[in-house]
Short mmCIF file of C-alpha atoms in Angstrom, two decimals:
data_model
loop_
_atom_site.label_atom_id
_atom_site.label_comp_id
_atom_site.label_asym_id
_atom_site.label_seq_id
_atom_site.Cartn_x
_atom_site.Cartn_y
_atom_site.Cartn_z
CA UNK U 27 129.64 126.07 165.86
CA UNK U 28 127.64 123.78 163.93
CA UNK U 29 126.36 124.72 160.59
CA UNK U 30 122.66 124.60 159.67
CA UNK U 31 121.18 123.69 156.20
CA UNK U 32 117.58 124.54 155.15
CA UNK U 33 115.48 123.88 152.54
CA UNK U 34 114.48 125.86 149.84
CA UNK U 35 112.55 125.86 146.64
CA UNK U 36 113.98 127.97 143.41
CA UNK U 37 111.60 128.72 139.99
CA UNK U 38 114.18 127.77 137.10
CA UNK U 39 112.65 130.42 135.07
CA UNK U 40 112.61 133.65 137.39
CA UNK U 41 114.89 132.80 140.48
CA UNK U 42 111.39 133.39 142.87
CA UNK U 43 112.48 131.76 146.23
CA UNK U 44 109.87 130.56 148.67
CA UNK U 45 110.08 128.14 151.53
CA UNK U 46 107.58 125.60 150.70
CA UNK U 47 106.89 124.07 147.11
CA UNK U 48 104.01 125.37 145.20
CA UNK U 49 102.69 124.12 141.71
CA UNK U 50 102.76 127.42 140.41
CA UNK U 51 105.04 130.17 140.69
CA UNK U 52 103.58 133.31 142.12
CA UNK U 53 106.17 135.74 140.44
CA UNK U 54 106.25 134.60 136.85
CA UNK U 55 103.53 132.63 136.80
CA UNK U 56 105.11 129.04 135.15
CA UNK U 57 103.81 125.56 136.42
CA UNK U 58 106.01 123.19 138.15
CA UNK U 59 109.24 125.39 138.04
CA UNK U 60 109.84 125.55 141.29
CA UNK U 61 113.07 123.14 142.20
CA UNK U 62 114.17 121.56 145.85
CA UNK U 63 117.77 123.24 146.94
CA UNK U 64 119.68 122.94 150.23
CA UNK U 65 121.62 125.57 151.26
CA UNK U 66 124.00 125.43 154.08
CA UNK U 67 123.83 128.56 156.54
CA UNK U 68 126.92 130.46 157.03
CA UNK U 69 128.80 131.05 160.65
CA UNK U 70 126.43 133.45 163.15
CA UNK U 71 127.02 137.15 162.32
CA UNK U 72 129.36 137.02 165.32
CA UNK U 73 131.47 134.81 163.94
CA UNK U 74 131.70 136.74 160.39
CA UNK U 75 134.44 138.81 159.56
CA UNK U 76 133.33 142.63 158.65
CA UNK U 77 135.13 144.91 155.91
CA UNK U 78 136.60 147.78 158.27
CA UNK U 79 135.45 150.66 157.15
CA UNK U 80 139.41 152.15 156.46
CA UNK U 81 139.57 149.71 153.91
CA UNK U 82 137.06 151.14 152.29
CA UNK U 83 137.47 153.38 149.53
CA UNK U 84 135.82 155.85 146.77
CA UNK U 85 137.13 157.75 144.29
CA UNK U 86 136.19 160.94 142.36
CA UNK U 87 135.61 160.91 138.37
CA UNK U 88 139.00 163.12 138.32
CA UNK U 89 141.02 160.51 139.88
CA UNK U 90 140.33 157.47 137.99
CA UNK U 91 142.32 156.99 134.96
CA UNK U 92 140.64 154.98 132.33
CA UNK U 93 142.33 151.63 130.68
CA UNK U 94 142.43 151.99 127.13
CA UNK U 95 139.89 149.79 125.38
CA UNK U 96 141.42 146.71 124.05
CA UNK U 97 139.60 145.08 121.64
CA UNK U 98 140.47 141.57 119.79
CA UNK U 99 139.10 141.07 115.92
CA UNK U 100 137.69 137.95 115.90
CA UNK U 101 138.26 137.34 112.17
CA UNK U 102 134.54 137.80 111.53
CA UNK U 103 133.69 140.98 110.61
CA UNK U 104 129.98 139.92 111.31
CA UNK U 105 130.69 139.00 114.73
CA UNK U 106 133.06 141.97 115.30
CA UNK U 107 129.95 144.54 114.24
CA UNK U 108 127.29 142.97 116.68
CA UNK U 109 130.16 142.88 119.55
CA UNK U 110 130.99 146.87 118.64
CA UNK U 111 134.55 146.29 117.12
CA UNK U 112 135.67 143.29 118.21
CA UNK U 113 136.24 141.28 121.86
CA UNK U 114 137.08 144.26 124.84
CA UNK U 115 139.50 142.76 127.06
CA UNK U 116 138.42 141.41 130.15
CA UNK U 117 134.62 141.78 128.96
CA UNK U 118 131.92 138.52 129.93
CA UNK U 119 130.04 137.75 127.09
CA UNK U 120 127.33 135.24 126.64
CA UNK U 121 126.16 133.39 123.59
CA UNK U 122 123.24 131.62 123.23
CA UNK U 123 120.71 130.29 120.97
CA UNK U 124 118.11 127.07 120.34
CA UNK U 125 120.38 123.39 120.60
CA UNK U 126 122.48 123.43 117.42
CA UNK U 127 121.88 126.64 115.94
CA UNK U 128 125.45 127.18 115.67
CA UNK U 129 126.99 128.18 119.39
CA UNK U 130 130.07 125.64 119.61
CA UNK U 131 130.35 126.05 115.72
CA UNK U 132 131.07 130.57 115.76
CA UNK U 133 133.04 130.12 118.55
CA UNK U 134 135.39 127.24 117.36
CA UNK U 135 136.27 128.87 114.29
CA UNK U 136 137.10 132.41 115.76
CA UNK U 137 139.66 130.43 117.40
CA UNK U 138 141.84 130.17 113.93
CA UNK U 139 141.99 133.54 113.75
CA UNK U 140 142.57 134.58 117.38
CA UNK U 141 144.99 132.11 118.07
CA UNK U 142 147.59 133.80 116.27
CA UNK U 143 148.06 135.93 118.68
CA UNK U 144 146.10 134.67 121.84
CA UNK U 145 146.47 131.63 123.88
CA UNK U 146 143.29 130.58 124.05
CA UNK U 147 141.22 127.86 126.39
CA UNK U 148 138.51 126.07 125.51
CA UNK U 149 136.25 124.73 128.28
CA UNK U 150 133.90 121.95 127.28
CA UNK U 151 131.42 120.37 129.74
CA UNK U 152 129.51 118.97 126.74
CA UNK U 153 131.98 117.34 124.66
CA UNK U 154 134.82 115.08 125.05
CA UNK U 155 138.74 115.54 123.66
CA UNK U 156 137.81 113.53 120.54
CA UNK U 157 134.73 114.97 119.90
CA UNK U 158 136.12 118.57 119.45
CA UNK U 159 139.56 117.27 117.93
CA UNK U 160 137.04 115.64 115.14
CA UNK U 161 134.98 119.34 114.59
CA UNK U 162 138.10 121.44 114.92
CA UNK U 163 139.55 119.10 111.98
CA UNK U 164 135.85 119.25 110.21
CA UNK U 165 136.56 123.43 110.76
CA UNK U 166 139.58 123.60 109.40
CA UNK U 167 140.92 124.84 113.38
CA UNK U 168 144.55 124.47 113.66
CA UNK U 169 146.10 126.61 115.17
CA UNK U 170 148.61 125.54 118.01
CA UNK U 171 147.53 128.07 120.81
CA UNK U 172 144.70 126.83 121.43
CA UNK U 173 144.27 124.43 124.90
CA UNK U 174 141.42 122.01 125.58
CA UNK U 175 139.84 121.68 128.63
CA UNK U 176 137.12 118.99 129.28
CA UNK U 177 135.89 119.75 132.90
CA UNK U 178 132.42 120.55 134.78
CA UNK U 179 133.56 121.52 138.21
CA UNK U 180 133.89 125.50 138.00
CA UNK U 181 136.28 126.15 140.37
CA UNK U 182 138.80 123.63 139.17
CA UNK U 183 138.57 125.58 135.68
CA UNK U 184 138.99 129.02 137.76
CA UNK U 185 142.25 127.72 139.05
CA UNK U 186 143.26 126.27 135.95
CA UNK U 187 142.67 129.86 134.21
CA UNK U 188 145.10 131.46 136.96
CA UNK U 189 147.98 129.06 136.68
CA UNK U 190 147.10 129.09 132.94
CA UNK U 191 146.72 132.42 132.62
CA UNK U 192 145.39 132.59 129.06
CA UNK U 193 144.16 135.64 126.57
CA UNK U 194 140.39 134.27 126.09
CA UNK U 195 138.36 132.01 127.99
CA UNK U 196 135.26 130.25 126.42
CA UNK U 197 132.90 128.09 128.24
CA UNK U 198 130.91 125.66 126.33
CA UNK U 199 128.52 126.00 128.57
CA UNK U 200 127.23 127.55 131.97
CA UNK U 201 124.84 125.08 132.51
CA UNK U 202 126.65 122.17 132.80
CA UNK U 203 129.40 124.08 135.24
CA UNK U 204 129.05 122.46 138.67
CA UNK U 205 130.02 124.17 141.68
CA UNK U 206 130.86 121.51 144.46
CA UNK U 207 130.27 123.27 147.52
CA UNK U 208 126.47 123.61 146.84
CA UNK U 209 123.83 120.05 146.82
CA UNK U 210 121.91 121.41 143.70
CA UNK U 211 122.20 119.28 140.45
CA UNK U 212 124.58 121.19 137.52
CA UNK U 213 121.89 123.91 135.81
CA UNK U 214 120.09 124.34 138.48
CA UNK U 215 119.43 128.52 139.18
CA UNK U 216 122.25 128.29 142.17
CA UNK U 217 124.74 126.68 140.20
CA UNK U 218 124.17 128.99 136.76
CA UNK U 219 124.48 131.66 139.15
CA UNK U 220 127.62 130.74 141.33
CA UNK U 221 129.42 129.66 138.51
CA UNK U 222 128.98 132.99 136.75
CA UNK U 223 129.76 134.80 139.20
CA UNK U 224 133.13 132.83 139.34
CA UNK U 225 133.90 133.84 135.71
CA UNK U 226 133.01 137.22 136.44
CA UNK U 227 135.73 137.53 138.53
CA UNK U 228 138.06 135.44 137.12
CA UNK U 229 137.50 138.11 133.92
CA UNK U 230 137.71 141.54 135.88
CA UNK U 231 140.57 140.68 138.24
CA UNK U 232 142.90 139.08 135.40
CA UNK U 233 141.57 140.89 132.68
CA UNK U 234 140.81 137.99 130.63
CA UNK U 235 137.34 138.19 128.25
CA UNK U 236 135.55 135.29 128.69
CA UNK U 237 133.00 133.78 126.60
CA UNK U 238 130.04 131.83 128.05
CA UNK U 239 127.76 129.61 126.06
CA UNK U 240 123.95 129.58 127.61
CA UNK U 241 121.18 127.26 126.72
CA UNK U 242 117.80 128.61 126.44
CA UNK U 243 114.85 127.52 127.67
CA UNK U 244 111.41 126.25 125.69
CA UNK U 245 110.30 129.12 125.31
CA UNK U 246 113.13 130.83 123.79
CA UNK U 247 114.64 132.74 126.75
CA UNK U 248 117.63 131.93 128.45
CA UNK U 249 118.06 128.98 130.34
CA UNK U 250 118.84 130.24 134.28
CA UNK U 251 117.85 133.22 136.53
CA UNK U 252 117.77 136.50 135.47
CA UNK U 253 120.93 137.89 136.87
CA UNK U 254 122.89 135.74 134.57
CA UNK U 255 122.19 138.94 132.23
CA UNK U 256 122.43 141.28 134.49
CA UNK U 257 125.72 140.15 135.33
CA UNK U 258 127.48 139.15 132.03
CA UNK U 259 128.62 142.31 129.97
CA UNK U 260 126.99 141.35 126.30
CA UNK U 261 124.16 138.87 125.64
CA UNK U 262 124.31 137.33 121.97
CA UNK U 263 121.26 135.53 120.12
CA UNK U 264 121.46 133.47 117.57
CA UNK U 265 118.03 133.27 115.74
CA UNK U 266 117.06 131.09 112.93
CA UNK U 267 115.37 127.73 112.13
CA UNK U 268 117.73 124.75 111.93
CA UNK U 269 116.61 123.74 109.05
CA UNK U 270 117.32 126.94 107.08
CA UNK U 271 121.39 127.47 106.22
CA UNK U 272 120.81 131.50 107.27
CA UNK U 273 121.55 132.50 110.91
CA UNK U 274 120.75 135.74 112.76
CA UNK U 275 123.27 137.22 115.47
CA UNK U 276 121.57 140.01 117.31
CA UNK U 277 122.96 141.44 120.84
CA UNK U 278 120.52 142.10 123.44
CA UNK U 279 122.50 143.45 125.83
CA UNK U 280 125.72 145.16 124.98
CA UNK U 281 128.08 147.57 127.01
CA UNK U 282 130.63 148.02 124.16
CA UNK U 283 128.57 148.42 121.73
CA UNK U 284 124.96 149.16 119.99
CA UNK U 285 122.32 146.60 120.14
CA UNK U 286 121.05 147.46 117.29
CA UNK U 287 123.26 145.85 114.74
CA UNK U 288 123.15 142.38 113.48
CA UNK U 289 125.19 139.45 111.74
CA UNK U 290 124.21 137.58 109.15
CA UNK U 291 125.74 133.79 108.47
CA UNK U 292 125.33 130.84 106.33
CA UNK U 293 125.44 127.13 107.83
CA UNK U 294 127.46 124.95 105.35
CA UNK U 295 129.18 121.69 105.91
CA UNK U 296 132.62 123.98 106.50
CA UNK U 297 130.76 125.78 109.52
CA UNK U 298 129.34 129.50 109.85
CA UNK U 299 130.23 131.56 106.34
CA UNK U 300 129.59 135.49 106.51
CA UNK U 301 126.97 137.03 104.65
CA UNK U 302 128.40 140.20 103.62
CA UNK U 303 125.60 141.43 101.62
CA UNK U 304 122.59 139.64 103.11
CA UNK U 305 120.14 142.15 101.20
CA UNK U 306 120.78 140.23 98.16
CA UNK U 307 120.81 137.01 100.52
CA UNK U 308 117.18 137.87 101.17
CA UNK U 309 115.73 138.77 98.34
CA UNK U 310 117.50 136.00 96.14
CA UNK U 311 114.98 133.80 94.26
CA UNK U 312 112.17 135.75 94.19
CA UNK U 313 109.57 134.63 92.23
CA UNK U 314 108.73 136.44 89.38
CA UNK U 315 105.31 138.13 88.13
CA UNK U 316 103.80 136.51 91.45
CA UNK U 317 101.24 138.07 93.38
CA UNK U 318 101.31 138.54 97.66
CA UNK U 319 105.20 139.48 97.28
CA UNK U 320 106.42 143.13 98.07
CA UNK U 321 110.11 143.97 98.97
CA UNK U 322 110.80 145.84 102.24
CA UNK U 323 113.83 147.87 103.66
CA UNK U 324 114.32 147.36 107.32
CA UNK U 325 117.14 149.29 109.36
CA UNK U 326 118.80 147.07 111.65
CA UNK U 327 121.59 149.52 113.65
CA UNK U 328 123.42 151.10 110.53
CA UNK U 329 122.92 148.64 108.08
CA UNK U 330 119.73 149.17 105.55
CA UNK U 331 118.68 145.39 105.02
CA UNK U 332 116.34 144.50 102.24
CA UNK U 333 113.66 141.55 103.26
CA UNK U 334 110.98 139.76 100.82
CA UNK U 335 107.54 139.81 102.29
CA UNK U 336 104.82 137.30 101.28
CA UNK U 337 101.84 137.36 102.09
CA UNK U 338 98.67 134.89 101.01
CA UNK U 339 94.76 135.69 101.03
CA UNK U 340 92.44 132.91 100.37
CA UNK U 341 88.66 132.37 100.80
CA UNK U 342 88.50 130.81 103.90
CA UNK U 343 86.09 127.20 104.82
CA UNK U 344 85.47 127.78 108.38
CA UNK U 345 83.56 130.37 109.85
CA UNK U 346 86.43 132.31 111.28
CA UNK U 347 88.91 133.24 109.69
CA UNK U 348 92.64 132.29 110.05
CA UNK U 349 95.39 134.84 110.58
CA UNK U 350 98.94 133.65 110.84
CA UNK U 351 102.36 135.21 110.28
CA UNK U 352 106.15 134.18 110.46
CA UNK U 353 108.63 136.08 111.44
CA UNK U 354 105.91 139.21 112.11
CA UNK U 355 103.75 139.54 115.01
CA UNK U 356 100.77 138.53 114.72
CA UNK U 357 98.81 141.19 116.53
CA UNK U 358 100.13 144.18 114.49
CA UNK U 359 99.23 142.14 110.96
CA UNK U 360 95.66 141.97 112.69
CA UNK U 361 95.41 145.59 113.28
CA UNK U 362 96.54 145.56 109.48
CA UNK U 363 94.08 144.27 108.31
CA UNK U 364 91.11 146.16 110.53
CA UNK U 365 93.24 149.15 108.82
CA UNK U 366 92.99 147.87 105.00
CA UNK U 367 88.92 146.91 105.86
CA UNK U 368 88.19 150.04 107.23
CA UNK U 369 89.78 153.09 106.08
CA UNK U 370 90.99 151.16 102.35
CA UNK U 371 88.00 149.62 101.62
CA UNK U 372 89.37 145.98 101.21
CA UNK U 373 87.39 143.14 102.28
CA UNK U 374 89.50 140.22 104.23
CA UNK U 375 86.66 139.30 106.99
CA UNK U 376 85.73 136.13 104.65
CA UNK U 377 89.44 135.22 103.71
CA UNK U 378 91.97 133.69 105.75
CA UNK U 379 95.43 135.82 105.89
CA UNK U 380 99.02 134.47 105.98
CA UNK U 381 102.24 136.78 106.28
CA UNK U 382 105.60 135.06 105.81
CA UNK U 383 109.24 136.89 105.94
CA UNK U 384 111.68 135.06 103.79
CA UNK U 385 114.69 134.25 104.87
CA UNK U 386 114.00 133.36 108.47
CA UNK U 387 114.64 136.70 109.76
CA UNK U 388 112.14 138.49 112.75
CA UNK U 389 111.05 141.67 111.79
CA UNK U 390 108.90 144.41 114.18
CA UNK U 391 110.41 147.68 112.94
CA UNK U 392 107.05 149.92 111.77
CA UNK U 393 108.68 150.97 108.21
CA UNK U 394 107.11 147.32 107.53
CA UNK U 395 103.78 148.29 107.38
CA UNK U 396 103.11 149.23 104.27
CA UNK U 397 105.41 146.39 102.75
CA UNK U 398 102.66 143.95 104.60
CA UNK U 399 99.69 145.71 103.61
CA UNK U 400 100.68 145.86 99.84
CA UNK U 401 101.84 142.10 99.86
CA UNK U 402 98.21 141.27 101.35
CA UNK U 403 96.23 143.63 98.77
CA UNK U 404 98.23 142.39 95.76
CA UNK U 405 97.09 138.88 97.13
CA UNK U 406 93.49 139.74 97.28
CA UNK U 407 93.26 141.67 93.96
CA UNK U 408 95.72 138.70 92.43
CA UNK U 409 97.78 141.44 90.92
CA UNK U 410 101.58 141.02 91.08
CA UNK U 411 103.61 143.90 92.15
CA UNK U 412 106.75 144.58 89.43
CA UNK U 413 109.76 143.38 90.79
CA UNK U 414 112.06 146.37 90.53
CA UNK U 415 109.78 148.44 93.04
CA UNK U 416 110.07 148.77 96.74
CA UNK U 417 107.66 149.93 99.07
CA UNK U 418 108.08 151.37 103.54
CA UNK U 419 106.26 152.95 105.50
CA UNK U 420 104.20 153.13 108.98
CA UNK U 421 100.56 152.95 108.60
CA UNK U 422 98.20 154.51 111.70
CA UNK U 423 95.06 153.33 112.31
CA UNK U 424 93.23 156.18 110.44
CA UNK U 425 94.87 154.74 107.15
CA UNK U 426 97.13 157.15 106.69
CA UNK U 427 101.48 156.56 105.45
CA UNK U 428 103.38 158.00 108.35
CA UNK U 429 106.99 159.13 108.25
CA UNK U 430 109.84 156.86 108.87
CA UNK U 431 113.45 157.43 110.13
CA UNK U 432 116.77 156.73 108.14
CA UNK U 433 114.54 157.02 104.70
CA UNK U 434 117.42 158.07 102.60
CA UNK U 435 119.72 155.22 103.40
CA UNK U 436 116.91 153.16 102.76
CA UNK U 437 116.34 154.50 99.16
CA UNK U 438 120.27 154.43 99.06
CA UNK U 439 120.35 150.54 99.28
CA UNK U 440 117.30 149.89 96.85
CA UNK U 441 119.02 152.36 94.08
CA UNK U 442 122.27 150.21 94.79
CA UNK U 443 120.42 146.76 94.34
CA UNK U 444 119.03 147.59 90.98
CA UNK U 445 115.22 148.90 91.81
CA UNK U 446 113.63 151.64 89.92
CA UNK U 447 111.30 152.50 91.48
CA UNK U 448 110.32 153.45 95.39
CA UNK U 449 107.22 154.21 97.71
CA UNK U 450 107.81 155.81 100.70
CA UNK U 451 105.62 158.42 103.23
CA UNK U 452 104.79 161.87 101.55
CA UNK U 453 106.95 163.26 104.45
CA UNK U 454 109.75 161.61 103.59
CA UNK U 455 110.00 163.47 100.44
CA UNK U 456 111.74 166.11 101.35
CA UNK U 457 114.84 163.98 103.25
CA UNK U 458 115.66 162.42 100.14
CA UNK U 459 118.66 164.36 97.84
CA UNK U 460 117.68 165.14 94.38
CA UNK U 461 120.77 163.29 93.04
CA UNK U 462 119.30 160.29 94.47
CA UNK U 463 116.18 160.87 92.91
CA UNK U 464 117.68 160.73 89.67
CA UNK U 465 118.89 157.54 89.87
CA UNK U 466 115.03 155.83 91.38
CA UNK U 467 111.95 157.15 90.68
CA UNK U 468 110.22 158.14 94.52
CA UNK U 469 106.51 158.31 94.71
CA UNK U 470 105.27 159.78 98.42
CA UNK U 471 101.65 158.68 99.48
CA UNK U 472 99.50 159.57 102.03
CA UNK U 473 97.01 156.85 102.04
CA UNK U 474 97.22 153.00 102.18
CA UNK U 475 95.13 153.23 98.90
CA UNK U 476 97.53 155.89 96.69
CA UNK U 477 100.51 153.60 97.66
CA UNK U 478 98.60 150.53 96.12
CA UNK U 479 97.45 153.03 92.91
CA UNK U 480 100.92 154.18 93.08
CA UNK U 481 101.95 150.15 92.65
CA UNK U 482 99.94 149.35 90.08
CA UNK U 483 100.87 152.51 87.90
#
């Protein structure tokens, strides 16, 4: 029986099918996303072979036995917090971030470390065998267990991972995997999709974790259709601006772990370098006696991170004023600064506002509130804030200093980084040990305008 091939057109950003081509998707709404596919029809359900239901099988809680959970340090104690402990055996992670942010360069040098015990393969669709002989050298990657492969056709590399049979897989990247049996061009939505689903099996039926490197799109997100997440156990982020050395690891998705914890690195000419203590990263070369700049402590997982926040109020020449932030979103600075107008009694309708987070780092917990609201009063008034006090705390829209969670680890890292002095909610009081208050001074407010008198004093 012949087989039939139709026509269909696939939105890169969503996976929306639809049989004709429009100029706009209709489920996610993006322009000129939609791409041309042909797909070949399978055989007539006749023809199709049906799983008999005998070979069909369930099982009760009782009688599966779990696996124990094999995990594999990487060598980076960074990477082994956001991943929960380390690589799990036979896990699919995937690792992406903006073009040269650092992908190819984490996952290169984990492979010093690993390869002492692992046989490891390296599949490159990007790069050629020089090219990655030249950054392994750069790296200081010598290990001998690790194999190069320079291939785009996915199931060649799934056949070469059986007879193989390595420890760790990495794929540098999905997008350029190209799976032969379909017409679609190499990171297209199909072929993201088929050839993760390939991977996925190649990693639960031999056990093998593989690593998958994903581009991301314009706006940020990952390159693909959505059930590239959905199917890969772990998503990774790399955040950061390319032209800052820090770098931000944050996991979106993880089944291993929390996805609340972070890694901090630093981009030198040797590759990624840990930040260990990236509170004193942050809030290294601070200016001194300088108004607009308050010190924050954000709680990202279990670690207490301290983060410099700037902010800048000027009179402004146009008639409306301009708000802008980095790193904070911009919508909760504007509520802000309705807040500060009309419950603190600070005028900012005839200045423009600017809120910057140093370091590079994205910040939305609400513990920041008060950190932003100080840094933009100092501004206004032109008074600078001493530099061995602290201030966090969420602010409501009737002014008040609401309480915050994790408040004593927070005072915990600011005693331990040499402040004296801390403002936190009135609530919060009572959460914080008196032997700790021995060591800091802790002032509780209740209003946006007693944690400014409380600064000043």
């Amino acid at each position: 029986m012949a087989q039939k091939s139709k026509t269909v057109f696939v939105c890169s950003s969503c996976g929306y099918e639809t049989p004709k081509w429009l100029g706009k998707c209709p489920e996610c709404g993006e322009w000129a996303s939609l791409q041309e596919e042909v797909r070949i029809a399978k055989g007539s359900s006749a023809d199709s072979k049906v799983a008999k239901p005998s070979s069909v099988r369930s099982y009760t809680l009782k009688e599966i036995e779990p696996d124990n959970e094999i995990r594999y340090k990487t060598g980076m104690s960074e990477l082994d917090r956001v991943l929960g402990g380390g690589i799990v055996k036979g896990s699919l992670v995937l690792l992406s971030g903006d073009p040269g942010i650092g992908k190819s360069t984490v996952l290169l040098q984990i492979c010093q470390q690993l390869g002492k015990k692992l046989d490891i393969m390296y599949v490159s669709g990007e790069e050629s065998y020089n090219q990655i002989k030249l950054r392994a050298d750069r790296l200081g990657v010598t290990t001998e267990n690790l194999r190069i492969l320079c291939e785009t056709d996915v199931q060649a590399v799934c056949e070469h991972i059986r007879s193989a049979k390595p420890n760790l897989v990495i794929v540098d990247s999905v997008q350029t995997m190209n799976y032969t049996e379909l017409s679609s061009s190499p990171g297209s939505v199909t072929q993201v999709r088929e050839s993760a689903n390939l991977l996925m099996r190649i990693a639960k039926s031999m056990s093998v974790p593989v690593i998958m490197v994903g581009h991301v799109n314009k706006d940020g997100n990952i390159a693909g259709p959505k059930v590239l997440e959905h199917v890969v156990d772990a998503v990774l982020y790399f955040e950061g601006e390319r032209n800052l050395s820090f770098r931000i690891l944050r996991a979106v998705k993880n089944r291993y772990g929390s996805t609340n914890e972070i890694g901090v690195f630093e981009m030198t000419d040797r590759g990624l370098v840990e930040v260990e203590n990236p509170s004193e990263m942050l809030i290294a070369g601070r200016p001194k006696n300088t108004p607009g700049t308050c010190v924050a402590c954000v709680m990202e997982g279990t670690r207490p991170i301290l983060a410099e926040i700037q902010g800048l109020v000027t009179p402004t020449a146009y008639g409306n004023p301009r708000r802008m932030t980095n790193g904070f979103d911009y919508n909760r600075m504007a509520m802000l600064i309705a807040v500060l107008e009309k419950r603190g009694g600070y005028c900012l309708s005839n200045f423009d506002a600017y809120i910057n987070i140093v370091g590079g780092m994205k910040l939305d917990e609400p513990a920041l509130d008060l950190t932003i609201a100080m840094a933009l009063v100092s501004s206004l008034k032109d008074y600078a804030i001493r530099d061995d006090v602290l201030a966090f705390g969420e602010i409501g829209l009737a002014g008040e200093v609401r309480a915050i969670s994790h408040c004593e680890q927070r005072v915990k890292e600011a005693a331990r980084l040499g402040f004296n002095k801390c403002i936190i909610p009135r609530h919060n009081l009572k959460s914080v040990p008196a032997k700790l208050a021995e060591k800091i001074e802790i002032v509780g407010v209740r209003t946006i305008r007693q944690a400014f008198e409380a600064l000043i004093t």
